[in-house]
Coordinates of C-alpha atoms in Angstrom, one line a residue:
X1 CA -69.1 92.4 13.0
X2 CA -68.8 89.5 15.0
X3 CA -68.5 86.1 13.7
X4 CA -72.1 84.6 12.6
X5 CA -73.5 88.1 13.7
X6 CA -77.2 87.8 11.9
X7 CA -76.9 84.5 11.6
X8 CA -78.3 82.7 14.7
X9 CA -78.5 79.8 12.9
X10 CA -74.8 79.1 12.3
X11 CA -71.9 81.2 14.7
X12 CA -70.5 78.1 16.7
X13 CA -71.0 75.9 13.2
X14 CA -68.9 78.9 11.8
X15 CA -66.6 79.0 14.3
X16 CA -65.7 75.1 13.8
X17 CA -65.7 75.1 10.2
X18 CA -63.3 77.8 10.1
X19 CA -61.3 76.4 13.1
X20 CA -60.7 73.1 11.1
X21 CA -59.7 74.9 7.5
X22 CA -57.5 77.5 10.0
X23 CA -55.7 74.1 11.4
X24 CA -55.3 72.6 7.7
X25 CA -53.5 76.4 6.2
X26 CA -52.1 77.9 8.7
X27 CA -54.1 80.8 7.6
X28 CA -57.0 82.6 8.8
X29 CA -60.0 81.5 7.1
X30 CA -63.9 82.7 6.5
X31 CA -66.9 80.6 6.1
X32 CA -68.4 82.0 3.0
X33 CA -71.6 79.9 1.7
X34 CA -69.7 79.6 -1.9
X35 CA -66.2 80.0 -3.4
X36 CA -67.1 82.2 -6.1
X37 CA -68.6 84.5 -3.3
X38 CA -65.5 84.4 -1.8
X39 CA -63.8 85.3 -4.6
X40 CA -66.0 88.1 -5.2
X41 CA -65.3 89.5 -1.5
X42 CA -61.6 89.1 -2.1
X43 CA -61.1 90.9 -5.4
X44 CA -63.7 93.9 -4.3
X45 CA -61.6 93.9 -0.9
X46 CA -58.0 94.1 -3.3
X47 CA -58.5 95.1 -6.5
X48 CA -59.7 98.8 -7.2
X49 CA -62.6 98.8 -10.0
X50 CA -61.6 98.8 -13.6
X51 CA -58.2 97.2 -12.8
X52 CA -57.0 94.8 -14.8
X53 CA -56.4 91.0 -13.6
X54 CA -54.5 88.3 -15.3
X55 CA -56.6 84.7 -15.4
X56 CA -56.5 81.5 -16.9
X57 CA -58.5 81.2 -20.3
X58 CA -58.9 77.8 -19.2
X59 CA -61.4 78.0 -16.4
X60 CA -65.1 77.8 -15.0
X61 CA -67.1 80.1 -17.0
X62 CA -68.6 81.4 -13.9
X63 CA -65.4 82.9 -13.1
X64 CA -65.2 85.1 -15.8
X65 CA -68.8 87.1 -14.6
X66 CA -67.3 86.9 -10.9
X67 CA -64.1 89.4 -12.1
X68 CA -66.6 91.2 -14.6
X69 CA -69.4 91.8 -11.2
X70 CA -66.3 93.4 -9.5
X71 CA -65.7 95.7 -11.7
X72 CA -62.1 94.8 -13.3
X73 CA -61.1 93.4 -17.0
X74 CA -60.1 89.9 -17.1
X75 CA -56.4 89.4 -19.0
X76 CA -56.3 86.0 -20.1
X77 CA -52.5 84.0 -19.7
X78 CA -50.6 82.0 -21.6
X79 CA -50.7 78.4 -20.8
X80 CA -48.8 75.5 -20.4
X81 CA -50.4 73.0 -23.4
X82 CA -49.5 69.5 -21.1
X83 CA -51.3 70.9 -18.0
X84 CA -53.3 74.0 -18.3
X85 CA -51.0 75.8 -15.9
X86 CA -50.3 79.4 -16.3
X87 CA -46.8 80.4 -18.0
X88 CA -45.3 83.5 -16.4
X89 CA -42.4 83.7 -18.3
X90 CA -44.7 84.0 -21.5
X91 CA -46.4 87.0 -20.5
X92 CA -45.2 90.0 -22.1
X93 CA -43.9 93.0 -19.8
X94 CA -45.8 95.8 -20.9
X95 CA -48.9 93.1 -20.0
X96 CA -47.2 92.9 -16.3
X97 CA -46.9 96.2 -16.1
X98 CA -50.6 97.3 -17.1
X99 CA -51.9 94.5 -14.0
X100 CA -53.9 95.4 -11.2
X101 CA -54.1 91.8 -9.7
X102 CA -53.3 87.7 -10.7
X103 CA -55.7 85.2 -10.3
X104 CA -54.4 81.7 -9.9
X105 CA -56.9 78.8 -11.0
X106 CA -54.7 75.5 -9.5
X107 CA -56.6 73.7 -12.5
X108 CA -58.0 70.2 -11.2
X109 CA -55.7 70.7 -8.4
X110 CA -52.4 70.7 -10.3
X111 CA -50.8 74.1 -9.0
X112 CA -50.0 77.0 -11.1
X113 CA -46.7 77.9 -10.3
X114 CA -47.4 80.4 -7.0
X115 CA -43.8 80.6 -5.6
X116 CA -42.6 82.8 -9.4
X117 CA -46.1 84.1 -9.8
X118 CA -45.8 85.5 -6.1
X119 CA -42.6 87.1 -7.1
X120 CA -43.9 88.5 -9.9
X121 CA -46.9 90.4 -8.0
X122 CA -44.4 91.4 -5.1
X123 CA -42.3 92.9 -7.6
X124 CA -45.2 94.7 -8.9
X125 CA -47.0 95.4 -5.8
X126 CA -50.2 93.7 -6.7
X127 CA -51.5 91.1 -4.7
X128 CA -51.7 87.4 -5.9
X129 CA -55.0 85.6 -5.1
X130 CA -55.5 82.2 -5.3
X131 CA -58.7 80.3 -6.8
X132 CA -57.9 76.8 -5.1
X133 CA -61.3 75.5 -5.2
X134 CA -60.4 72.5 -6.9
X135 CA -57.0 72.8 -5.2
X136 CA -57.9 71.9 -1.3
X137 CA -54.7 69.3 -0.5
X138 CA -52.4 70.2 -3.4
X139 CA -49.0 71.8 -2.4
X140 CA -46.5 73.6 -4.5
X141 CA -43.2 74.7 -3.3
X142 CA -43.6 72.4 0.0
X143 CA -46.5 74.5 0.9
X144 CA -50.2 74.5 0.2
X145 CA -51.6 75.7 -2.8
X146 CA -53.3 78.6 -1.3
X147 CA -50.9 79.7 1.3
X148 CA -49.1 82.0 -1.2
X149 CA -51.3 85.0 -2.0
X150 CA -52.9 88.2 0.1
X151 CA -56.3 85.7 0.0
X152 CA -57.3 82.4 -1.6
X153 CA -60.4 80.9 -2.4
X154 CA -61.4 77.2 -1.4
X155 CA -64.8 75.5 -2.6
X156 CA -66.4 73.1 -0.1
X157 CA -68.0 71.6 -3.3
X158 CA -65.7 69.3 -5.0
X159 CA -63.0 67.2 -2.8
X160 CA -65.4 67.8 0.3
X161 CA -68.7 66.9 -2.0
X162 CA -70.7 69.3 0.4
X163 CA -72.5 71.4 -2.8
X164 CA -72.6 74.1 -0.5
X165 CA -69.7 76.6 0.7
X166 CA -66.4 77.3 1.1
X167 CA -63.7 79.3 2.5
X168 CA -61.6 82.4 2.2
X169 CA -58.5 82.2 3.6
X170 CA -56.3 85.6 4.1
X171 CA -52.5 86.2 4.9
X172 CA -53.3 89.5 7.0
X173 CA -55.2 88.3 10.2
X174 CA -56.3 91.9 10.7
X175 CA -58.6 92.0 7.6
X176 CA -60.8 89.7 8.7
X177 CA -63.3 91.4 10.9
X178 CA -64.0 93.9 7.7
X179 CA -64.1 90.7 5.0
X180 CA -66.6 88.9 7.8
X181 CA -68.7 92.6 7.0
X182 CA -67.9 92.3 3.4
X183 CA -69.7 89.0 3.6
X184 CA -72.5 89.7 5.7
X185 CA -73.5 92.3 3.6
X186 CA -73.8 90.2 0.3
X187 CA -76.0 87.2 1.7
X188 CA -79.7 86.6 0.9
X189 CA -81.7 85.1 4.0
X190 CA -82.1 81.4 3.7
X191 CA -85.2 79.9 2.7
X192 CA -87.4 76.9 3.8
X193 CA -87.7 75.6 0.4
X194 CA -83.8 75.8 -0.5
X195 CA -83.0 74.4 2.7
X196 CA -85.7 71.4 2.0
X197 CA -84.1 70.8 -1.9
X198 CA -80.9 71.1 -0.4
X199 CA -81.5 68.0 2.2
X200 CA -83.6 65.8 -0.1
X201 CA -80.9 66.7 -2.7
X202 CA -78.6 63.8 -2.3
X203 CA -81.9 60.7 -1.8
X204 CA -82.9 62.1 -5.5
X205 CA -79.6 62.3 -7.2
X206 CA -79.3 58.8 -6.0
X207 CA -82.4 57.7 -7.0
X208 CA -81.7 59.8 -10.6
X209 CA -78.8 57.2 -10.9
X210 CA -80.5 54.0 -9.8
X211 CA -83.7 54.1 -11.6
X212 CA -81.0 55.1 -14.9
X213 CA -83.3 58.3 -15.5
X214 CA -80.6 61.2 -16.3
X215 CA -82.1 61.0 -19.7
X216 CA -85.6 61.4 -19.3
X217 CA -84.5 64.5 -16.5
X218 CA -82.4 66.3 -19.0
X219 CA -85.5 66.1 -21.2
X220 CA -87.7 67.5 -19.1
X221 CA -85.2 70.1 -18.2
X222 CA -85.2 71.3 -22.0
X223 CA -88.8 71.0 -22.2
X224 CA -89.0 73.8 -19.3
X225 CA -86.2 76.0 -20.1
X226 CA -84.3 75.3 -17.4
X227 CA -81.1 73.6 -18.9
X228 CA -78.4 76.5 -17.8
X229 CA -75.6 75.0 -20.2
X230 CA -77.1 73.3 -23.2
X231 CA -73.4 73.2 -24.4
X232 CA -70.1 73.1 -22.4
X233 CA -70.0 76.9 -22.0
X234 CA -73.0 78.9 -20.9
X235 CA -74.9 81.7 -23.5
X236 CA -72.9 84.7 -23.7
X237 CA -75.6 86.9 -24.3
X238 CA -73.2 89.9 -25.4
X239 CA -75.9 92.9 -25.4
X240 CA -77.0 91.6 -22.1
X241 CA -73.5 91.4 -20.9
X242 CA -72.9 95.0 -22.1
X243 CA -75.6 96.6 -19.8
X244 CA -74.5 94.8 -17.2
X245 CA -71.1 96.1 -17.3
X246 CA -72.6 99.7 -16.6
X247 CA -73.9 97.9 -13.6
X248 CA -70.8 97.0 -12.3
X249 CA -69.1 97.2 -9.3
X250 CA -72.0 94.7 -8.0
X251 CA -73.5 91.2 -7.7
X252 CA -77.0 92.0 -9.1
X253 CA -76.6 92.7 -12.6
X254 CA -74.8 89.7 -13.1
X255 CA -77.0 87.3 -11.4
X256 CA -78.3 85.8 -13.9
X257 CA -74.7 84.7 -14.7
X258 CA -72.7 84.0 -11.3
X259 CA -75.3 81.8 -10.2
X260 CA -74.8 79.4 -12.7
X261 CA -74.5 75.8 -11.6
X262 CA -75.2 77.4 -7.8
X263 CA -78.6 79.6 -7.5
X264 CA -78.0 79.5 -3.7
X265 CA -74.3 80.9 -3.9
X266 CA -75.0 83.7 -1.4
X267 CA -77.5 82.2 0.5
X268 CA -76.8 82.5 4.3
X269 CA -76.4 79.0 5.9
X270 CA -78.5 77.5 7.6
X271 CA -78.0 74.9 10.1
X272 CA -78.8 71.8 8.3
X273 CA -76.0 72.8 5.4
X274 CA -73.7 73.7 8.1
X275 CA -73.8 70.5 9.8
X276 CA -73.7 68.3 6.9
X277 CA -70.8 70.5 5.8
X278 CA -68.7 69.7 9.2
X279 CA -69.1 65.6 8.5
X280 CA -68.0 65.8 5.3
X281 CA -65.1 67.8 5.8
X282 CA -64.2 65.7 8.8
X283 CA -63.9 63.1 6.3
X284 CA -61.8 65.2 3.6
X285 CA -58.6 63.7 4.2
X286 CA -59.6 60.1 3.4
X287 CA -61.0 61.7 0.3
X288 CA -57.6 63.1 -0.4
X289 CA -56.1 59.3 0.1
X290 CA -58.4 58.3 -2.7
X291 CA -57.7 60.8 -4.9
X292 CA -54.2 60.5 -4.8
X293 CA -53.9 57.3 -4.9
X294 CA -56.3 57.3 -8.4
X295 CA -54.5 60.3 -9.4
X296 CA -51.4 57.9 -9.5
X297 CA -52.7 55.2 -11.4
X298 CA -54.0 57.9 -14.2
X299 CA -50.8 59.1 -14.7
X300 CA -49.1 55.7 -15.2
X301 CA -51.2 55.7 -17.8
X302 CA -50.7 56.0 -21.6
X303 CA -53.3 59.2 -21.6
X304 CA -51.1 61.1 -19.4
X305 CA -48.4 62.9 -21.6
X306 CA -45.3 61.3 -21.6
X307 CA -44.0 63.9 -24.1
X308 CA -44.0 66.7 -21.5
X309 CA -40.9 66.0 -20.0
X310 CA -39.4 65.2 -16.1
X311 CA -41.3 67.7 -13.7
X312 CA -44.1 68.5 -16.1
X313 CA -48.0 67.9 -16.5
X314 CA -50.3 67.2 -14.0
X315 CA -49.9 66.0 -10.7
X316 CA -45.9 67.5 -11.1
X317 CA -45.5 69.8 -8.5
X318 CA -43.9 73.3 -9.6
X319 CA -41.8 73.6 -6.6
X320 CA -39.3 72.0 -4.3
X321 CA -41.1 68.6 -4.1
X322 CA -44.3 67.3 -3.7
X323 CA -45.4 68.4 -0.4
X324 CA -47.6 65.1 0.4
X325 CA -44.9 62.8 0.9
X326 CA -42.0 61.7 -0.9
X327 CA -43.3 59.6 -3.9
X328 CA -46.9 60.6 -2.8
X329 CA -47.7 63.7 -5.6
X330 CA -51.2 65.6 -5.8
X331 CA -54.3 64.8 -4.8
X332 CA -56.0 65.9 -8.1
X333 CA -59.7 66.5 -8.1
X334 CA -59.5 65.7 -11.8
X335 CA -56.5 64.3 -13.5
X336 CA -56.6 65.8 -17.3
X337 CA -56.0 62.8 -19.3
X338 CA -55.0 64.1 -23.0
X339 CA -56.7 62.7 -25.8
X340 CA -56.6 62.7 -29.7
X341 CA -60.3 62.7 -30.0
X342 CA -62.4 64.0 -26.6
X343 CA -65.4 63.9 -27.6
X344 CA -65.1 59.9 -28.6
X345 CA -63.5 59.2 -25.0
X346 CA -66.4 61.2 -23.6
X347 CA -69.1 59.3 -25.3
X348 CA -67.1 56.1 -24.4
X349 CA -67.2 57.0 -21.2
X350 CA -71.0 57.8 -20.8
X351 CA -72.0 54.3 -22.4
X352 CA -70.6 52.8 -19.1
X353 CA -72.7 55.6 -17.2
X354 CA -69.5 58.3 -16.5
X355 CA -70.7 61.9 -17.0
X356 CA -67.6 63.8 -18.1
X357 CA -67.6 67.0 -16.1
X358 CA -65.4 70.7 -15.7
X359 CA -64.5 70.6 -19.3
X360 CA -63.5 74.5 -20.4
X361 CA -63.6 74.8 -23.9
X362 CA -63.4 76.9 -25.7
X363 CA -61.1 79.1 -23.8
X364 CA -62.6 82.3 -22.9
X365 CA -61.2 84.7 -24.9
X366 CA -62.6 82.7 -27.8
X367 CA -65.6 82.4 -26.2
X368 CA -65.7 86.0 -24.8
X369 CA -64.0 87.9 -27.7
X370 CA -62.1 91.3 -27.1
X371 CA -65.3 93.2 -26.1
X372 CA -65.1 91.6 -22.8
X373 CA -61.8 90.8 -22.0
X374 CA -58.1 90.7 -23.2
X375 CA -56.9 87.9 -25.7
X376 CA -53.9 86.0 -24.3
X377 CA -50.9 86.9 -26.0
X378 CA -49.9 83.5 -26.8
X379 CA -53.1 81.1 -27.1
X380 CA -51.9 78.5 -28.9
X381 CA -51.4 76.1 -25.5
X382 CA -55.1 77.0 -23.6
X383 CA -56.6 76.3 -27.6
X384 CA -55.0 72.4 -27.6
X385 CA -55.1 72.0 -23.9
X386 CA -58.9 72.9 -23.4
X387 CA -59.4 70.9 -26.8
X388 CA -57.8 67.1 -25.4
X389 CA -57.9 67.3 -22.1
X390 CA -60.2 64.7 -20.6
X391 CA -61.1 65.4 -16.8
X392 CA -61.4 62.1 -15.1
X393 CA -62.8 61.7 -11.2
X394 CA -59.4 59.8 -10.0
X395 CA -61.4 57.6 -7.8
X396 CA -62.9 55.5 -10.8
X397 CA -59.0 55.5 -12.4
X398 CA -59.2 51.9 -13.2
X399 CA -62.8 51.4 -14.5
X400 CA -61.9 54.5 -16.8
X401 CA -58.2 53.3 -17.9
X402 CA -60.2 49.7 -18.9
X403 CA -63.0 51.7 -21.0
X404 CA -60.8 53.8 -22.7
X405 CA -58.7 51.1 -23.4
X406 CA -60.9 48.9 -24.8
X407 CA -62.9 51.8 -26.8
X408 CA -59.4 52.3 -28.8
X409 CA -58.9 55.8 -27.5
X410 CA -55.4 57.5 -28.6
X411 CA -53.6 59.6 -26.6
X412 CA -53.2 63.7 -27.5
X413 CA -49.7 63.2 -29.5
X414 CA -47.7 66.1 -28.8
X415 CA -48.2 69.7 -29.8
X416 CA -45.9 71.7 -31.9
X417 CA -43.0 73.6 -31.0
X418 CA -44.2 77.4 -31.4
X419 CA -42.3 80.4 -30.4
X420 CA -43.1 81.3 -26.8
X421 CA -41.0 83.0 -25.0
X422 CA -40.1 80.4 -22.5
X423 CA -39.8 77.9 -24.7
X424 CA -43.4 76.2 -23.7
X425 CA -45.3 74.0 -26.6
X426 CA -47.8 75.0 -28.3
X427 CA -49.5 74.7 -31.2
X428 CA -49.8 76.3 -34.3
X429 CA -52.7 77.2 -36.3
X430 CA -54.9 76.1 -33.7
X431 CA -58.4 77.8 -33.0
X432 CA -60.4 78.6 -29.8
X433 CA -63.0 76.5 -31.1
X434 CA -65.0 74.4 -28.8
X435 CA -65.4 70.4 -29.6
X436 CA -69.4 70.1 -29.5
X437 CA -69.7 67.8 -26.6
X438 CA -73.6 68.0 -26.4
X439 CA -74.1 64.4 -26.9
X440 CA -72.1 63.7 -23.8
X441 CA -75.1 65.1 -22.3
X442 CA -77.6 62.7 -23.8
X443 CA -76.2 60.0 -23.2
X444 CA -74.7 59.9 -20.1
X445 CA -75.7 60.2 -16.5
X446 CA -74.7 61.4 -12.6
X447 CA -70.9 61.7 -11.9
X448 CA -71.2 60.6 -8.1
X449 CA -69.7 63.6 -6.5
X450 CA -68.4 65.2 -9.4
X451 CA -70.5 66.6 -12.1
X452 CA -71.5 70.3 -12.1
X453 CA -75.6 70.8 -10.7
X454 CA -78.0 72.7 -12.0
X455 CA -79.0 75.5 -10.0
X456 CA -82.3 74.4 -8.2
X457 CA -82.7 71.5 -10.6
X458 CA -81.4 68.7 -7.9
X459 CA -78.1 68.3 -9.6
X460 CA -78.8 66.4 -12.6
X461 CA -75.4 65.8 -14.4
X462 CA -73.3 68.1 -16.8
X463 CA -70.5 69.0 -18.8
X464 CA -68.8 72.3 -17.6
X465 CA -68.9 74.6 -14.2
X466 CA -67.8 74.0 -11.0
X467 CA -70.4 74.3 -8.5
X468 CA -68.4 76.1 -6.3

């Protein structure tokens, strides 16, 4: 099928879109109107139903239903406590063996380590594939984050701030015609009304924030039943869940699940996304400037781990060097500031008006359980990562360092020493249990080009998902 084939509206938009993300990789990429379609695409394309692939417990909730729609059982990894980054070396080999597939996340943008994880899955003859959606920019190893696996995933939602689309980039040129297919077949035709919200969308948010009425919307969001997360992790719903897992293979029994945060995420572009998509992303790399330049200035500060040691945390690349420039590190989309108490920092934070976003607690094989997915063998670091990490938007660094600062907020002192098998901390004792941050909610209100939307709700702040 030819490229925008069916969809009058947007082949030459297409065509540009891709050309640009094709220019940034060195990769061939595909429009896709959302990274968790992508995603789906890629791990129907490479993974055969009811394997088994190894994820981060520490990750958009949304993700989870994308792996369970395709038919496979999501593994959950042992993490790294100071970053969130996935530990190889603690994976057991009887887990390695039993894997059909690995799933990066590149959490915030810091990258999981691709170039051993890539060595792993070549060993194994699975492919690696690459969720960099909050990753666009970030390089490990001298290369981009993305650039390592059969296919990677790129959200057009968060660096970009289009709230629409993304991209999935592939190794093998010549799958490309089929996963263009693959696509096509999965979109819904766009509609007048979604099209309409989706171009008024940015005048409202904006007048959300000016006229200081987050409040009052999340109110009247509660009042009609349509507040998606009324906590940082969506409702399970486990007998609901378990029918749809007879669904599976397939996108429909889990709608009411994947399109979380995103009700258009399969929605075939239409022209007026697609050309508000190609200005912003023209504009991307001065976004990247910003964000690592704030993404230094948060990890000078006293929030940032110290403890971890040279090369670790966030913004550390896992490779070679830093792949922006000497001295120049990642462009985070959120730097993970670790704090003793998060849910003080967070409500800190909203009393100035900051909306804490893409927080991931608990992790989710505590939220999950084993009826839906594999523990991870060692929990102990996602449990105190996803418990004081504090996602902050790196281009208000210096308005968030001064309010945390002068709210007496104490940094995450250090986990303890627990027996991983590569030596990682961890903690012991520690549950899955998430810190209540409803009140975030309440008080708080729109995270200028960060928060999570609402499905058709016009984007009215959050505290978890991606929007990708």
């Amino acid at each position: 099928m030819a490229l925008g084939e069916g969809c009058p509206a947007g082949g030459s938009a297409y065509a540009a879109l891709e050309t640009s993300m094709r220019r940034r990789l060195g990769r061939e990429c595909l429009y896709v109107p959302s990274c968790r379609l992508g995603l789906y695409v890629a791990l129907r394309h490479w993974c055969p139903p009811g394997g088994r692939v190894l994820m981060s417990p520490v990750n958009d909730d949304v993700i989870f239903f994308v792996v369970l729609a395709a038919g496979l059982r999501p593994v959950q990894a042992p993490l790294r406590p100071w970053d969130g980054t996935v530990d190889p070396a603690a994976v057991p080999e009887s887990v390695w063996r039993s894997l059909s597939c690995v799933l990066t996340t590149n959490l915030y943008g810091n990258p999981d380590p691709a170039p051993e994880l890539r060595a792993r899955c070549e060993a194994s003859g699975i492919p690696l594939i690459e969720d960099a959606a909050h990753a666009i920019g970030s390089r490990v190893g001298g290369r981009p984050v993305g650039t390592f696996g059969a296919a990677s995933v790129f959200s057009l939602s968060k660096h970009v701030g289009a709230k629409t689309g993304g991209f999935l980039a592939v190794a093998d040129p010549g799958v490309r015609a089929r996963l263009a297919a693959e696509r096509d077949a999965l979109l819904v035709p766009s509609r007048l009304t979604a099209d309409l919200a989706y171009a008024l969308r940015p005048y409202a948010e904006a007048g959300v924030r000016g006229l200081r009425l987050a409040r009052a919307a999340h109110a009247v969001l509660r009042l009609l039943g349509r507040e998606e997360r009324p906590e940082i992790r969506m409702p399970l719903r486990p007998g609901e869940l378990a029918r749809a897992l007879g669904t599976a293979p397939g996108l429909d029994g889990f709608h009411s699940w994947v399109r979380v945060d995103m009700h258009d995420y399969r929605l075939r572009p239409s022209r007026v996304r697609l050309r508000r998509t190609a200005r912003l992303l023209a504009g991307l790399d001065e976004r990247l400037t910003a964000h690592r330049s704030g993404t230094r200035r948060l990890l000078a500060s006293p929030w940032a781990a110290p403890w971890a040691g040279p090369g670790a945390g966030p913004g550390a690349d896992s490779g070679a060097d830093s792949g922006a420039g000497e001295g120049e590190g990642q462009p985070l989309f959120r730097v993970p500031l670790l704090v003793e108490d998060r849910d003080a920092a967070v409500a800190a934070l909203a009393r100035h008006r900051i909306t804490t976003g893409y927080l991931y607690d608990p992790p989710l094989d505590a939220y999950a359980g084993e009826a839906f997915t594999d523990p991870s063998p060692a929990p102990e670091g996602a449990a105190w990562f996803a418990r004081h990490a504090l996602p902050v938007d790196p281009r208000r660094a210096d308005q968030v360092i001064g309010i945390l600062r002068a709210a007496g907020i104490r940094p995450a002192a250090p986990p303890e020493t627990s027996n991983s098998t590569s030596g990682t901390r961890g903690t012991r004792g520690t549950s899955g249990a998430s810190s209540n941050t409803r009140g975030a909610r309440d008080t708080g209100t729109l995270d200028n080009g960060g928060t999570r939307s609402t499905g058709d709700t016009g984007g009215i702040g959050g505290i978890g998902g991606t929007g990708g």
